[in-house]
Coordinates of C-alpha atoms in Angstrom, one line a residue:
Chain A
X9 CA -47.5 5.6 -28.7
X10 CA -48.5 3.2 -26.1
X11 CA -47.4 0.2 -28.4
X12 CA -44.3 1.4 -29.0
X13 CA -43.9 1.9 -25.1
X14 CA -45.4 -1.6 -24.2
X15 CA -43.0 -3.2 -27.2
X16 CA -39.9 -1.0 -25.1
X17 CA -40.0 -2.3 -22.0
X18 CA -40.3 -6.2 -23.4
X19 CA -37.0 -5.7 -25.3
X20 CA -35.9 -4.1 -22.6
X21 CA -36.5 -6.8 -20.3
X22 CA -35.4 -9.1 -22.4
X23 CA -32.1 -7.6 -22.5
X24 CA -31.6 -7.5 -19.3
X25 CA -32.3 -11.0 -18.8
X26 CA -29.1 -11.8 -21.2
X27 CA -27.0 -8.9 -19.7
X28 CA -27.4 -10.5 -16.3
X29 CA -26.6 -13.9 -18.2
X30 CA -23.5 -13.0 -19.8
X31 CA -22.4 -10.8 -16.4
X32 CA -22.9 -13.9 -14.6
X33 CA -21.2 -16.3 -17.1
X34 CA -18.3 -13.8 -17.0
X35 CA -17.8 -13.4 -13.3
X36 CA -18.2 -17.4 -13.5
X37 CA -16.0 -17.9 -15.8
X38 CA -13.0 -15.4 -14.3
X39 CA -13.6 -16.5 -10.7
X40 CA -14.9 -19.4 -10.2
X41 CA -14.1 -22.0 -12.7
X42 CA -13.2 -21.6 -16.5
X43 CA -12.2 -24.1 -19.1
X44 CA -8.5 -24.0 -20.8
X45 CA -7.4 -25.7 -23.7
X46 CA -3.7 -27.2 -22.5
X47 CA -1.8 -29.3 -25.5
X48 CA 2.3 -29.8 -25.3
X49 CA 4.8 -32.5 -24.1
X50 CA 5.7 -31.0 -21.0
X51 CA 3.4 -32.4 -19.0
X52 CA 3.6 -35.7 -20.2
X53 CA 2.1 -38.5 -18.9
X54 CA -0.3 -36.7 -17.1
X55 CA -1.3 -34.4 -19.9
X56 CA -1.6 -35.3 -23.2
X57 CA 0.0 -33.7 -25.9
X58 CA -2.3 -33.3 -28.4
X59 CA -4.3 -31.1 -25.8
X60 CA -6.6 -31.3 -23.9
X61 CA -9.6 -29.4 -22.6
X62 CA -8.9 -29.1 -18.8
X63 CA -11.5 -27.1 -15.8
X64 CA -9.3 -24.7 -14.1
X65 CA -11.1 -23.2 -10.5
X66 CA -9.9 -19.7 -9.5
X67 CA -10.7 -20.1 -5.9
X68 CA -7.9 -22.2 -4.2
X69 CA -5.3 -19.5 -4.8
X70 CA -6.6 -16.6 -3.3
X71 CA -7.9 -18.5 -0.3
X72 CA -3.9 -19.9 0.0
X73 CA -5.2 -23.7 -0.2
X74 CA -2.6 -24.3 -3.0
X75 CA 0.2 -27.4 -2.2
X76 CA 2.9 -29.0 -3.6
X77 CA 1.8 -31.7 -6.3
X78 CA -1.1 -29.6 -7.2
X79 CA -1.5 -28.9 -10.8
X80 CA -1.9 -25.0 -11.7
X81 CA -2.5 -22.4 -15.0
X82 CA 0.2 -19.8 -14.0
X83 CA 1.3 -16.8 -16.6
X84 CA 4.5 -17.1 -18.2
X85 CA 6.9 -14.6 -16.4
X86 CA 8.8 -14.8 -19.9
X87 CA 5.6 -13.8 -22.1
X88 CA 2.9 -12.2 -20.6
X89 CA 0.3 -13.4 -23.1
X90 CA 1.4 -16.9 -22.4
X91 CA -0.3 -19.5 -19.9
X92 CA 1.8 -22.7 -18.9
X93 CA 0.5 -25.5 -16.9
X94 CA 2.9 -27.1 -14.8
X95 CA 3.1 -29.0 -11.4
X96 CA 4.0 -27.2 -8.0
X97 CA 7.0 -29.0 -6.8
X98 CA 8.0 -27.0 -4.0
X99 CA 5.9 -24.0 -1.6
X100 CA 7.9 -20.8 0.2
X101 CA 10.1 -22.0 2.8
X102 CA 10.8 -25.2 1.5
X103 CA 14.2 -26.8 0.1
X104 CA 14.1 -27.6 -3.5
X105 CA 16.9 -30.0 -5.1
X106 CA 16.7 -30.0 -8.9
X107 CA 18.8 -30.6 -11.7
X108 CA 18.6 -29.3 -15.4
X109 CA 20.2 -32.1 -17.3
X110 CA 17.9 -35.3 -15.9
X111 CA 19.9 -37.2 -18.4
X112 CA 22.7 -36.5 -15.8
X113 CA 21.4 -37.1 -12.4
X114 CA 24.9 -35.5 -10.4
X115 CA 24.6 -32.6 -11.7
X116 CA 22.1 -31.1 -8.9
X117 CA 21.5 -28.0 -6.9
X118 CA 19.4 -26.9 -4.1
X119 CA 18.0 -24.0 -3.3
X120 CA 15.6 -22.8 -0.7
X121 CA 12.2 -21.0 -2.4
X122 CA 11.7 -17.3 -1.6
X123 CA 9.3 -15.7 0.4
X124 CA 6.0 -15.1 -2.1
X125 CA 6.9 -17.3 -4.7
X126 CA 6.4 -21.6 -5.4
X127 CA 8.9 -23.7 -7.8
X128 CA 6.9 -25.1 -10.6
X129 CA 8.2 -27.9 -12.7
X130 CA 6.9 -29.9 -15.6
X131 CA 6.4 -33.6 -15.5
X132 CA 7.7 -34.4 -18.1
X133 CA 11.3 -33.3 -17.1
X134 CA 13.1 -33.8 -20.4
X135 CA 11.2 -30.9 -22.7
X136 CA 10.0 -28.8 -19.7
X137 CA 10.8 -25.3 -19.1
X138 CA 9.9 -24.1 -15.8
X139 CA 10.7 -22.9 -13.2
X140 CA 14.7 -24.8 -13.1
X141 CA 15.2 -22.4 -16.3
X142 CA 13.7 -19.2 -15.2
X143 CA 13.6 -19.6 -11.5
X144 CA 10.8 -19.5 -8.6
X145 CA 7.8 -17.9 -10.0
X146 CA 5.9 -15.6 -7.7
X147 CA 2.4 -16.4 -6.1
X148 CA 0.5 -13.1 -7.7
X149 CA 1.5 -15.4 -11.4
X150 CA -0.7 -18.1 -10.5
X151 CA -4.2 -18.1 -12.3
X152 CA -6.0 -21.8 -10.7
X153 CA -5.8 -25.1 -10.3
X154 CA -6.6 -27.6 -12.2
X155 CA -8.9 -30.0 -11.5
X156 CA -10.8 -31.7 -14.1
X157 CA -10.3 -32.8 -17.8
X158 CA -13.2 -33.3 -19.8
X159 CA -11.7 -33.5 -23.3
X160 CA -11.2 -35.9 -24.7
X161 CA -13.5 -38.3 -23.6
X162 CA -11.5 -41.3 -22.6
X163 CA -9.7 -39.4 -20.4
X164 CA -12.6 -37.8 -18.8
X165 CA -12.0 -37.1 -14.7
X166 CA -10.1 -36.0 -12.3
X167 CA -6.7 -34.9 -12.4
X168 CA -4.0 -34.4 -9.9
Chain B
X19 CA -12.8 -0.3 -16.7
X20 CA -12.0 1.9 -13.4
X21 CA -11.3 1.1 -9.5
X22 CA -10.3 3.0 -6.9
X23 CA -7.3 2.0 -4.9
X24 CA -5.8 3.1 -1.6
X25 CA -2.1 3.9 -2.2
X26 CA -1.0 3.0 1.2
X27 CA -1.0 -0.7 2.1
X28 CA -1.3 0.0 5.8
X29 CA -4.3 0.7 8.0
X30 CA -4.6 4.4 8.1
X31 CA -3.4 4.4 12.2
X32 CA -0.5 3.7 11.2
X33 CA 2.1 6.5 10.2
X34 CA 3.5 5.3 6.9
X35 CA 5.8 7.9 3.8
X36 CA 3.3 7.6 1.0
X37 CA 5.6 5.9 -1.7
X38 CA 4.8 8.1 -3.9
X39 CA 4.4 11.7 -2.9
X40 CA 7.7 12.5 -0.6
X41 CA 5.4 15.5 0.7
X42 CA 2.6 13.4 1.5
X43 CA 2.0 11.1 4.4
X44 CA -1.7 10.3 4.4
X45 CA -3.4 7.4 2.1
X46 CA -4.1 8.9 -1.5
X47 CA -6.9 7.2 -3.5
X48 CA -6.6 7.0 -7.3
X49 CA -8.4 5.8 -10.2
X50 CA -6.7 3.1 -11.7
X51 CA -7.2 1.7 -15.4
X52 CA -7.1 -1.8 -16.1
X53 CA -6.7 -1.3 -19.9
X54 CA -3.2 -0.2 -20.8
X55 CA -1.4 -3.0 -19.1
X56 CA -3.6 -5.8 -21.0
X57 CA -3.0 -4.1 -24.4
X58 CA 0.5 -3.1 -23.6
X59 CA 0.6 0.5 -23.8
X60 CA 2.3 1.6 -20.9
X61 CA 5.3 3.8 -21.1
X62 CA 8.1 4.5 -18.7
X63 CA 7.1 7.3 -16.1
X64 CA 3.2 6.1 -15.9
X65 CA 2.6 5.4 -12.3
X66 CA 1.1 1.7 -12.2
X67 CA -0.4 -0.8 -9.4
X68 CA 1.1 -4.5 -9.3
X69 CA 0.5 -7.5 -6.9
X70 CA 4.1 -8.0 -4.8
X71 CA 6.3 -10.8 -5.6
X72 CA 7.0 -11.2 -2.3
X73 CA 3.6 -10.8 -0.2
X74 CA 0.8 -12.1 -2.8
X75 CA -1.9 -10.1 -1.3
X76 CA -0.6 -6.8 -1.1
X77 CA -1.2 -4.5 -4.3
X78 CA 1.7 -2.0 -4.3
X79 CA 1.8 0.9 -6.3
X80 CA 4.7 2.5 -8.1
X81 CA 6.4 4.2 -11.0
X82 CA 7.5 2.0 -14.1
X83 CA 11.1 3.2 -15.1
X84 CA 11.7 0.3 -17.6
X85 CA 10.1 -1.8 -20.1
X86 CA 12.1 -5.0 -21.0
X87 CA 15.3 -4.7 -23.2
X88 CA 16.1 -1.3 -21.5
X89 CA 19.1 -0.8 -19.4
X90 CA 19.1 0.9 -16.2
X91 CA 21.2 2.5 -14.1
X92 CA 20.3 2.3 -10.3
X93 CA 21.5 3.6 -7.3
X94 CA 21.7 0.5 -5.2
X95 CA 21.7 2.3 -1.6
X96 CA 21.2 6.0 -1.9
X97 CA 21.6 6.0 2.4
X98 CA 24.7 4.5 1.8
X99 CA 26.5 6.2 -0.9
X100 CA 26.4 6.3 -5.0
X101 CA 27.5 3.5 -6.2
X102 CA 25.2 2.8 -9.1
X103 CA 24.1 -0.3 -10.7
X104 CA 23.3 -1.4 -14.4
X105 CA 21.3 -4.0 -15.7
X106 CA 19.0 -4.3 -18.4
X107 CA 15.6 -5.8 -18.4
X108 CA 14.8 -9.3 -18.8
X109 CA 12.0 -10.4 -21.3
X110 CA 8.5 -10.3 -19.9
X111 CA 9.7 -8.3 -17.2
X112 CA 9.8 -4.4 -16.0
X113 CA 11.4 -2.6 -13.9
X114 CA 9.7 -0.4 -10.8
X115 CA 11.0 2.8 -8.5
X116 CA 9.4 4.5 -6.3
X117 CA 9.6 8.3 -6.4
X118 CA 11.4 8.4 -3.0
X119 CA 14.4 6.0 -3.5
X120 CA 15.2 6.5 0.2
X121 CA 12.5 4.5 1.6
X122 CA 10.8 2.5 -0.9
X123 CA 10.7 -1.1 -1.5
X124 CA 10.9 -1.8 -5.6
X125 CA 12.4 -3.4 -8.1
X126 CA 15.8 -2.6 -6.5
X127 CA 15.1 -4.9 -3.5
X128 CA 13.2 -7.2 -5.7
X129 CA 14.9 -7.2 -9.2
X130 CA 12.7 -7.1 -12.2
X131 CA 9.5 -7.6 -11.7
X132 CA 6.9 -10.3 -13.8
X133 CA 4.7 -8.3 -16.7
X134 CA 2.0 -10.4 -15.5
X135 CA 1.7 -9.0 -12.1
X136 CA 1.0 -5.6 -13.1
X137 CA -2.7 -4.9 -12.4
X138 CA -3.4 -1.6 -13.6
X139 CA -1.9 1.9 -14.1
X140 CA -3.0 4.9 -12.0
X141 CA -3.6 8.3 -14.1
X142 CA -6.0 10.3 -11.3
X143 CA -5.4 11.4 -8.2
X144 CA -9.0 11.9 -6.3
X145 CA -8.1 12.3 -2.8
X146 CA -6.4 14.5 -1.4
X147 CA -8.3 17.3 -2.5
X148 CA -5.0 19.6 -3.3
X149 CA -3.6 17.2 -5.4
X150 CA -6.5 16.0 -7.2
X151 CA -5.7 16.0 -10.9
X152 CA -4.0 13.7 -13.0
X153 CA -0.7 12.5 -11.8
X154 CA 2.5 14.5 -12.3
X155 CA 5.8 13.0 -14.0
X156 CA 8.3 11.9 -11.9
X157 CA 9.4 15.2 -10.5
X158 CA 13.5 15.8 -10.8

């Protein structure tokens, strides 16, 4: 009987050594920094599009230390299950002048962004979809920023 | 995967018509589960909890009346007359009322509002203690 006890409270320990591992590579991973796999044209130059492997950190946006020019991961407000990354042009308050044929460049219009949301636009402005299709996206939509890309390896540093 | 959640966003000093409840003017606390609105099963009449679009940190908590591809009919300002509204849902998008159109702030101030701000949908109330239970459809 006392073996089977003794054996126990090893696994048990053992366990709880990898539950406080994977709790803490979870909470890690959701709020502090996380890695995201990012491939498409729209964010060429700057991305490329055969994807990369980019660090996203989940701290800047709910501290409010998020600007214009920085890189994000927002959810799509068109698919839920759907994460773009695109570049914030333009904060609340601020006067945004766009246009959705670049080809064309009088074709513009200005508008001012809302109260609670940020215009987000790819680099690439030819194959981007963003925020000049489907308007100013709101704050709560944005996930982190990204920071880092360590894949592939010719490429490795910072970004933005 | 539970929380609790204070339904009114204000500090409790402060006088405030519970959103919710047209009878009720103190803060309610509910449990609040984070598991239909990642899977997608929520239906029109649950009572759910969203991030604002217009102040990022304030969670607001109302009732879902439209999933996207419905059409809705609104009344725009219930103070000021019927004249009623239609529109129908854009994709990825839902739309929110509260339960007391007269002095609410929801999808009719702030159009359709982003799946992805939805947090969680509220199925308990715990305090007060008369209406603890789970929450009652929207009543008529």
């Amino acid at each position: 009987m006392r073996q089977w006890r003794s054996i126990a409270k090893e696994a048990m320990d053992r366990a709880s050594i990898i539950v406080k591992f994977l709790c803490l590579l979870h909470v890690t991973d959701a709020y502090v920094v996380s890695s995201n796999h990012v491939l498409g044209p729209s964010m060429l130059p700057t991305l490329n599009i055969t994807g990369d492997v980019v660090l996203v950190e989940h701290l800047s946006h709910r501290i409010g230390k998020l600007g214009s020019g920085d890189l994000v991961l927002v959810r799509s407000p068109l698919d839920p299950n759907k994460t773009l990354t695109k570049r914030i042009v333009a904060m609340e308050g601020d006067k945004v002048t766009f246009s959705l044929d670049p080809t064309r460049s009088f074709s513009s219009r200005s508008l001012v962004v809302p109260k609670g949301h940020v215009w987000i636009q790819g680099d690439n402005l030819y194959v981007s979809r963003d925020s000049r299709h489907f308007g100013p996206l709101p704050y709560g939509l944005i996930e982190g920023k990204v920071f880092m890309r360590v894949w592939p390896p010719s490429s490795f540093g910072l970004l933005g | 995967m539970e929380q609790l959640y204070c339904c009114s966003e204000r500090p409790l000093f402060a006088l405030r018509y519970q959103q919710i409840s047209r009878h009720c003017r103190y803060c309610s606390i509910l449990l609040v589960e984070r598991i239909s609105t990642r899977t997608g099963k929520l239906r029109p009449g649950d009572v759910v909890i969203f991030r604002s679009p217009e102040t990022p940190r304030k969670i607001v908590c109302k009732r879902l009346i439209g999933l996207e591809g419905d059409q809705i009919t609104y009344v725009v300002d219930p103070q000021s007359g019927d004249r009623c509204e239609t529109i129908v849902v854009p994709k990825g998008h839902v739309w929110v009322e509260g339960d007391y159109i007269y002095n609410t702030k929801d999808s009719r101030n702030f159009g359709a509002l982003p799946y992805g701000l939805l947090e969680g949908r509220a199925f308990w109330t715990l305090l007060p203690r008369k209406d603890f239970g789970p929450l009652t459809p929207k009543p008529e």
